[in-house]
Amino acid sequence: MSSSKTQTQIHRHSAGARKRWWVEVGWRYIIGLVMVLIVGVPVLYIIGVSLDPQGSTTGSSVFPSKITFDNYTTLLGGSKGPFLRWYLNTLIVCLVVTVLQIICSSLAAYAFSRLRFTGRRVGILALLLIMMFPNVLAIIALYSMFTQLGEAFPIFGLSTIAGYVLCLMGGALGQVWLVKGTLDSIPQSLDEAAIIDGASHFQVFSRILFPVLIPIIATTAMLAFVGIISEFIIGSMFLKSADSMTLAVGLYGLLQGDKTANYGVFAAGAVMVSVPVVILFLFLQRYIVGGAVAGAVKG
Amino acid sequence: MLLTSQPSTDPSPNASVPRERNTTLPGLITKIIFLGVVLAIGVYAVPLLIHYQMWMWLGIMVAAVVLIFVIYLTKRFIPGKYLFPGTAFLSVFLIVPVVLTVGYSFTNFGDGSRSSKEAMIAAVQTESFKRTPDSPVYTLAVGVEGGDVADGPYTLFLIAGDDPSQKVLAGRDGEDLAAWTGQAPTITDGRVTAVPGYKLLTARQINDAWANLQAMAVNVPGGSESGIKVQTPTQAYEGKSSIRYDKANDQLVSDSGQVYPNQVVGTANCFVAPDGKCFQGKSWLQNVGTKNYSRLLTDSSIRAQFLAAFAWTLIFSLASVGLTFLLGFFLALTLNDERVRGQKAWRAFLLLPYAIPGMISLLIWSQFFNKDFGLINQLFGIDVNWFGDQTLAKIAVILVQIWMGFPYMFVVCTGALQSIPGDVKEAARIDGSTGLSTTFRIIMPLLLISVAPLLVASFAFNFNNFNAIQLLTQGGPALSGQFTRGGTDILISMIYKQAFGGSGTDFGFASAMSVLLFILTGVLAAVQFRITKRLENLT
Amino acid sequence: MKRIAVIAAAAVGLGAGLTACGGQSPNRGEADLVIWADAIRTGALEAPLKAWAEKNGLTAVVQTVATDLQSNFVTANEAKNGPDVVIGAQDWTGKLVQNSAIVPIQISAEGVSQAAIDAVSYGGQTYGAPYAIETLGLFVNNALTDNAAPATIEDMVAAGQAGSAENVLCLQVGESGDAYHMQPLFTSGGGYIFGTNADGSFNTADVGVGSAGGIEAAKKIGELGAEGVLKNSINGDNSLQLFNDGKCAYLVSGPWALAGIREAGLDFTLSPIPGFAGLDPAEPPLGVQAFFVASNAKSPAFAQQFVNDLLADTTITRAMNNSDARVPTQDALAEQLKASDPILMQFLDLAQSAKAMPNIPAMEAVWSPLGQAEAAVVGGADPASTFEAAGKEIASSVQ
C-alpha cells in the first residue's frame, strides 16, 4: 500500500513533509471524522435511549442512566402491540411490492428502450408526469375504491395486507427511469446478435439483458424497499386492526398513543427496524454505488 | 432527463425490433395457464361485482381481462406485452384515483355533505325520533308466525317495564299496538320468552333483521301519532319523529311548525334554519361547478397562503437537492483520494443516514429539536427555539433533509468521479490547471451532466415530500393570522390539513387544491424536462 | 390463427376449471361487534368486552385506530366499512351528528352524572353512553414547593420560583398551542369561546376569543409567557415526563397523569387550578368519554345492546377502570372507588367547577386558531392583535 508507506515516511521525516501531508491528505481525515460524528451521534443517542429503561422524550442525559434490554423485551413481549406481526407484515409488503414494481418497471423499461412504437415518446412523458402525482392527495378516492373492492373481495379490502399492497402498486412504474437509463447504455449489438441467432424478444430480455441489469436492479430494489418501509400515511388510513399494521403504522401509533411512556420502546423499535436495512445496505453497497452511477451516467 | 434519448447508434426500426419466434412447448403451457388463471379470476369476479353493483370495478375487471387476451393471445402488440403489467396497475391505482379526485373538486364533498339528499333526510328522521316523555320502556320479544325469521312479517311482544300485571301487548307492521289476545305466552323476568305458534327471534336474528324491524310502523293508539321503535334486542320504546320531510315543498318541517326551506348557503344547497345556517350543519353531496376553484382564486387569505406555501415548497425542494448535492460532492472529492485509507469503511459509515428508514429518522429528529430538552440544544449548550420560529424551523427542516439526503449524493458523486477517466484529469494537469480549477472547470461540469437526472428526480420527490414535513414539524410553527398554513407547510402538507385537519374536513375544496398542485407539478416537470434536454444536447 | 384458437380454448377450459373450484361468496370475516378506540382505551376495554361478548354468546373485538380516530370513523362509516361502536369525547357529538354518523341511544340516566349525559346530548337527543369524565387539576410536587394549594396564579408562581424547581409550571402549550389545557387560564382571565343564547344553546355569532375578556386573558397569558412560567418548549410529549422527573413544581393535567406520577414515586398533592388574582375563578374544561353507536353499524342490535348494558351496572366500567383509571360517571362506581383511590376521586370534586366544552361542530373551527393564538402570545406575540385575528378567523369559519 503506497499510502501507508507515505505515512510511515512522514512519521520518520521532516516537519515540512508532515505539513505537506496535512495540506494534501490530513484535512480529509478531519472532515471525514466530523461527518462521522454528525452521522454517528444521533444514531448512538437513539441506541442509548432504546437501552435506557427510563428512555424519555425529555432527553435527560446523552448517556443512558443504566443499560437494560427492557424496552426490547416490552416490545417483543407484545404488550404494546404485536410487534413481530408488524415486522412480518412489513417484510411481506416491502418484498411483494418491491418485486412486482421491479418486474413491471423492467418490462416497461425494455419496451421504452428497445422497441419502437407509436406513442412511445408521448407515453414516456405522460408517465413522467403521472408518477409525480402524490397519491396522498387521492387518498379519499383510494379509500372509497378499496372499500368497494373489499366488499366484493374481502382479502383486498381495507385493513388487509393484500389490499394495501395493491394500493401501493399504483407506483408500479416508479423504477422505469433508472432501469431504462442502464438499458440505453447497453449496446444494441448485444441483442441484435441474439436475434440473429434466433432468440425471441422475450428471450433477448430475459436471457441477454436481464443478467446485465442485475446491479441496477439491486439498487432500485433497495431504493424502492426503503421508500415502502417508510410509507405510513396511506397505511394508517388503510390498516386499522393491530394484526394488519406495518411497522411504520404501528410505531407511529405507539408515539401518538403516549409519547412519554413509549419513547424508549419506540427507540427500541426504531433500532430493530433499522438494523436489518442498514446491514442489507452495506451488503449491497457495491451494487448501490455502481448502480446509482450507471443510472446517473445515462439516466 | 435523458428519458427519450434514442440510443446513440439507432439502427433502422425494423432491424432492432425482434420478431416473435416459434413458441416453445413450455412457453405455450405457461401461456395457457396464465390466460386460464386470468379468465378464471374474471369469471369469478364479474358476477360478484354485478351482485354488489360495483360498475367501476366491473369495467376495470372486464377491460383488464379483454386486454390481457388481446395482448397476450396474439403475436402482435409486442410493446404492449411489456407495458401492460405496469400500466395496468398505474391506471387502476393512480390514474383512476386522480380522475376521481378531479371529480370531487367539483362537488361540496366534506363534513355534513358526504351522503345523498335521501340518506340525509332519512338520517334526520332517525335522529329526531324522540321518546315520548314519561312513556314506559318495554321489554321486547320478536316473533314470526309461519313466516321466515329473515323477512317477517314480525310481531312485537311488549311488556311495559312499569306494569306490575305484566300485560302482554302485541304490535304488527301497519297496525295499532293492542293487548295480546292469542294463547298465553311464557314470561320470564318480565319478558316474553315463548309464544305458542310463534317462533321467537334470537338476538342474532334480530340483529340480522334490524332494517326490517326499524321499518315497521306500529302505532300507539291515543292520537299522539307515536309509534314503537325497537331499541335493542330486548327493549323497545314509544316516540315519534319530531321532524318530517315535506316533499311537495322540498323542505323540513318540525313538530312546532318551524320550516327549514331548501336554499343555497355558501356554495351549496341545504335546509336552512332560522339563523341562516344549515340545519344541524347538514347538507348533502352535490355538484357545485367551479365554485371551489373560484374560492381558491378569489379568497385573498387562501390565495396568499397558497402562494406562500408554494414559494416555500420551491425553496424547500431546491435547497434540499442543492445542499445535499454540494455536501455530497464535497465529501466525494475529499474522500475519493487514493491517499485516504479505508475508503470503503468511510463510505459504509456515511451511508448510514440513508439506510435508516426515513420515517424513523424524521420522528427521531423531531424530538432532537425541542428547545429545552432536545439533543441539539443540550449538546451544543445553546438555547435556540427551533420549532418556535418560522425561519429557524425552516432551517431545521432543511438540516434534517441534508442529514438524511447527503449520503445518496455522496455515493452518486463518488461513483461518478470514479467513472471520469483518469486521462481527463491528467490532461487538465498537463494543461497547467491547478487542483481547484481542475475541479471546477473540468470535473464539476462532467459530473453535473451525469448526475443531473438524479438531481431532477430528487427535486421532484422533495416537491411533494409529505413525510419530511408532517413527521418533523407537522407544518408548525403556527403563523399569526394564517390558520391553514403553518410556517413549514409545503403545499402537500397544507392541502392534507385542509382535507383532514382540525378545522373541519372539506374534501371538495382540498381536491381543487390538489388539482392545482397537480397542474403545478406538471408544469415543473415540463420545465425540468427542458432543462435536462438542454443538458443532454450539451453532451 | 389456428394456434390462437387452440391457446384460447385451452385457457378457457382451464379458466372454467379454476372457477369451479373457487366460486364461494365471501362473508364478513369479522366479529359480531367491532369497537374502534384509540390506543390507550383499547387495552382497557379488551378484557371486559370479551367477557360481555361471551356472556351474550357473541364475538367482539376492539380495534385501535392510531391516528385521527374521529375523521377515520366518519369516513369509514360513510363507506359502510366502519365499526359498530366508537369511543370518543363529548365534543365530537355535534360533528358526528352533522355527518349523520351516529344514532341516538336510550340509556337509563339513573345513577349517571347528568352533566356527563348533557355533554353527549345534541338537539335534544342523547347520543353517547358516557363512561368517564375528566377535567384538569393542579398537581403539586411537594418536594419542590411549600404551597400545595395556591389560591391564585400569582401565589403559585411566587411559590414555584421560591423553590428549587427548574420550571414553575408544566402546562403543555407547545408550538401550536393546546386550547384544552389553557382553558382554565383563558377563562380566569375573562375569556370564553361562544356566548350563550337565552335557551342555553351556544350563540356562534358571539365569539369570545377576540372580545375584551379574551384579550384581557391573552395579556395575562402573555405575562406568564414573558416570566417563563408558560413555555412553548413544554408540550404534550414532555410535560408529564418533566413533572415526573422532578423538573416542575406544578403540573396542569388530568387523571391520566396519575399512573405515571405514582410510578415515579413523587410526593404530590392534587389541588384545584387557581385563577388570576382579582379575576374570575379558573374554569377547567369538562371532558366526557363516551361510546357512540355508528349509523352504519353492521350489528346495530348488538351495538345498542352493548351501550345499554354498559351503564346498566358497573361490570364493564369497573373492569375498564382497573387498567385505565378514570373518573367514572356512575355514582355506584364512584362510591366504590372513593375508598380505593381517593386522589382519583378528587377529580370528581374538581369536575364540579368544570364546564363541558361546547359539543357543536363549530368547535372544530375553534381549537386550532385559539391554541395557536395562545401559543403565539406565550412566545411573545402581541396579545390584542393576535387574539383579534384569531377571533376573526373563528367567526369567519363558523359562518
JSON list of N, CA, C and O in Angstrom, two decimals, chain B residues 162-179:
[
{"chain": "B", "resi": 162, "resn": "ASP", "atom": "N", "xyz": [-93.01, -0.80, 33.63]},
{"chain": "B", "resi": 162, "resn": "ASP", "atom": "CA", "xyz": [-93.59, -0.33, 34.90]},
{"chain": "B", "resi": 162, "resn": "ASP", "atom": "C", "xyz": [-94.95, -0.97, 35.17]},
{"chain": "B", "resi": 162, "resn": "ASP", "atom": "O", "xyz": [-95.71, -0.48, 35.99]},
{"chain": "B", "resi": 163, "resn": "ASP", "atom": "N", "xyz": [-95.25, -2.03, 34.44]},
{"chain": "B", "resi": 163, "resn": "ASP", "atom": "CA", "xyz": [-96.57, -2.65, 34.59]},
{"chain": "B", "resi": 163, "resn": "ASP", "atom": "C", "xyz": [-96.47, -3.90, 35.46]},
{"chain": "B", "resi": 163, "resn": "ASP", "atom": "O", "xyz": [-95.98, -4.93, 35.01]},
{"chain": "B", "resi": 164, "resn": "PRO", "atom": "N", "xyz": [-96.93, -3.82, 36.71]},
{"chain": "B", "resi": 164, "resn": "PRO", "atom": "CA", "xyz": [-96.77, -4.96, 37.60]},
{"chain": "B", "resi": 164, "resn": "PRO", "atom": "C", "xyz": [-97.60, -6.16, 37.15]},
{"chain": "B", "resi": 164, "resn": "PRO", "atom": "O", "xyz": [-97.28, -7.30, 37.47]},
{"chain": "B", "resi": 165, "resn": "SER", "atom": "N", "xyz": [-98.67, -5.92, 36.38]},
{"chain": "B", "resi": 165, "resn": "SER", "atom": "CA", "xyz": [-99.51, -7.04, 35.95]},
{"chain": "B", "resi": 165, "resn": "SER", "atom": "C", "xyz": [-98.90, -7.77, 34.75]},
{"chain": "B", "resi": 165, "resn": "SER", "atom": "O", "xyz": [-99.40, -8.80, 34.34]},
{"chain": "B", "resi": 166, "resn": "GLN", "atom": "N", "xyz": [-97.84, -7.20, 34.19]},
{"chain": "B", "resi": 166, "resn": "GLN", "atom": "CA", "xyz": [-97.13, -7.81, 33.05]},
{"chain": "B", "resi": 166, "resn": "GLN", "atom": "C", "xyz": [-98.07, -8.17, 31.91]},
{"chain": "B", "resi": 166, "resn": "GLN", "atom": "O", "xyz": [-98.04, -9.27, 31.37]},
{"chain": "B", "resi": 167, "resn": "LYS", "atom": "N", "xyz": [-98.90, -7.19, 31.56]},
{"chain": "B", "resi": 167, "resn": "LYS", "atom": "CA", "xyz": [-99.82, -7.41, 30.44]},
{"chain": "B", "resi": 167, "resn": "LYS", "atom": "C", "xyz": [-99.03, -7.41, 29.13]},
{"chain": "B", "resi": 167, "resn": "LYS", "atom": "O", "xyz": [-98.23, -6.52, 28.87]},
{"chain": "B", "resi": 168, "resn": "VAL", "atom": "N", "xyz": [-99.26, -8.43, 28.31]},
{"chain": "B", "resi": 168, "resn": "VAL", "atom": "CA", "xyz": [-98.52, -8.53, 27.05]},
{"chain": "B", "resi": 168, "resn": "VAL", "atom": "C", "xyz": [-99.25, -7.76, 25.97]},
{"chain": "B", "resi": 168, "resn": "VAL", "atom": "O", "xyz": [-100.45, -7.93, 25.76]},
{"chain": "B", "resi": 169, "resn": "LEU", "atom": "N", "xyz": [-98.50, -6.88, 25.28]},
{"chain": "B", "resi": 169, "resn": "LEU", "atom": "CA", "xyz": [-99.04, -6.14, 24.14]},
{"chain": "B", "resi": 169, "resn": "LEU", "atom": "C", "xyz": [-98.41, -6.71, 22.87]},
{"chain": "B", "resi": 169, "resn": "LEU", "atom": "O", "xyz": [-97.28, -7.18, 22.89]},
{"chain": "B", "resi": 170, "resn": "ALA", "atom": "N", "xyz": [-99.14, -6.64, 21.78]},
{"chain": "B", "resi": 170, "resn": "ALA", "atom": "CA", "xyz": [-98.59, -7.13, 20.53]},
{"chain": "B", "resi": 170, "resn": "ALA", "atom": "C", "xyz": [-98.74, -6.07, 19.46]},
{"chain": "B", "resi": 170, "resn": "ALA", "atom": "O", "xyz": [-99.72, -5.33, 19.44]},
{"chain": "B", "resi": 171, "resn": "GLY", "atom": "N", "xyz": [-97.75, -5.97, 18.59]},
{"chain": "B", "resi": 171, "resn": "GLY", "atom": "CA", "xyz": [-97.80, -4.98, 17.53]},
{"chain": "B", "resi": 171, "resn": "GLY", "atom": "C", "xyz": [-97.33, -5.57, 16.22]},
{"chain": "B", "resi": 171, "resn": "GLY", "atom": "O", "xyz": [-96.37, -6.34, 16.18]},
{"chain": "B", "resi": 172, "resn": "ARG", "atom": "N", "xyz": [-98.04, -5.22, 15.14]},
{"chain": "B", "resi": 172, "resn": "ARG", "atom": "CA", "xyz": [-97.62, -5.66, 13.81]},
{"chain": "B", "resi": 172, "resn": "ARG", "atom": "C", "xyz": [-97.49, -4.43, 12.93]},
{"chain": "B", "resi": 172, "resn": "ARG", "atom": "O", "xyz": [-98.06, -3.38, 13.20]},
{"chain": "B", "resi": 173, "resn": "ASP", "atom": "N", "xyz": [-96.73, -4.62, 11.87]},
{"chain": "B", "resi": 173, "resn": "ASP", "atom": "CA", "xyz": [-96.48, -3.52, 10.95]},
{"chain": "B", "resi": 173, "resn": "ASP", "atom": "C", "xyz": [-97.81, -2.97, 10.41]},
{"chain": "B", "resi": 173, "resn": "ASP", "atom": "O", "xyz": [-98.65, -3.72, 9.92]},
{"chain": "B", "resi": 174, "resn": "GLY", "atom": "N", "xyz": [-97.98, -1.65, 10.53]},
{"chain": "B", "resi": 174, "resn": "GLY", "atom": "CA", "xyz": [-99.17, -1.01, 9.99]},
{"chain": "B", "resi": 174, "resn": "GLY", "atom": "C", "xyz": [-100.39, -1.11, 10.88]},
{"chain": "B", "resi": 174, "resn": "GLY", "atom": "O", "xyz": [-101.48, -0.64, 10.52]},
{"chain": "B", "resi": 175, "resn": "GLU", "atom": "N", "xyz": [-100.23, -1.75, 12.04]},
{"chain": "B", "resi": 175, "resn": "GLU", "atom": "CA", "xyz": [-101.39, -1.89, 12.93]},
{"chain": "B", "resi": 175, "resn": "GLU", "atom": "C", "xyz": [-101.15, -1.14, 14.23]},
{"chain": "B", "resi": 175, "resn": "GLU", "atom": "O", "xyz": [-100.03, -0.74, 14.53]},
{"chain": "B", "resi": 176, "resn": "ASP", "atom": "N", "xyz": [-102.22, -1.02, 15.01]},
{"chain": "B", "resi": 176, "resn": "ASP", "atom": "CA", "xyz": [-102.08, -0.39, 16.32]},
{"chain": "B", "resi": 176, "resn": "ASP", "atom": "C", "xyz": [-101.54, -1.39, 17.32]},
{"chain": "B", "resi": 176, "resn": "ASP", "atom": "O", "xyz": [-101.77, -2.60, 17.20]},
{"chain": "B", "resi": 177, "resn": "LEU", "atom": "N", "xyz": [-100.85, -0.87, 18.31]},
{"chain": "B", "resi": 177, "resn": "LEU", "atom": "CA", "xyz": [-100.40, -1.71, 19.41]},
{"chain": "B", "resi": 177, "resn": "LEU", "atom": "C", "xyz": [-101.63, -2.11, 20.23]},
{"chain": "B", "resi": 177, "resn": "LEU", "atom": "O", "xyz": [-102.43, -1.26, 20.59]},
{"chain": "B", "resi": 178, "resn": "ALA", "atom": "N", "xyz": [-101.79, -3.39, 20.49]},
{"chain": "B", "resi": 178, "resn": "ALA", "atom": "CA", "xyz": [-103.00, -3.83, 21.21]},
{"chain": "B", "resi": 178, "resn": "ALA", "atom": "C", "xyz": [-102.66, -4.96, 22.15]},
{"chain": "B", "resi": 178, "resn": "ALA", "atom": "O", "xyz": [-101.63, -5.62, 22.01]},
{"chain": "B", "resi": 179, "resn": "ALA", "atom": "N", "xyz": [-103.55, -5.19, 23.11]},
{"chain": "B", "resi": 179, "resn": "ALA", "atom": "CA", "xyz": [-103.33, -6.28, 24.06]},
{"chain": "B", "resi": 179, "resn": "ALA", "atom": "C", "xyz": [-103.30, -7.60, 23.30]},
{"chain": "B", "resi": 179, "resn": "ALA", "atom": "O", "xyz": [-104.05, -7.81, 22.35]}
]
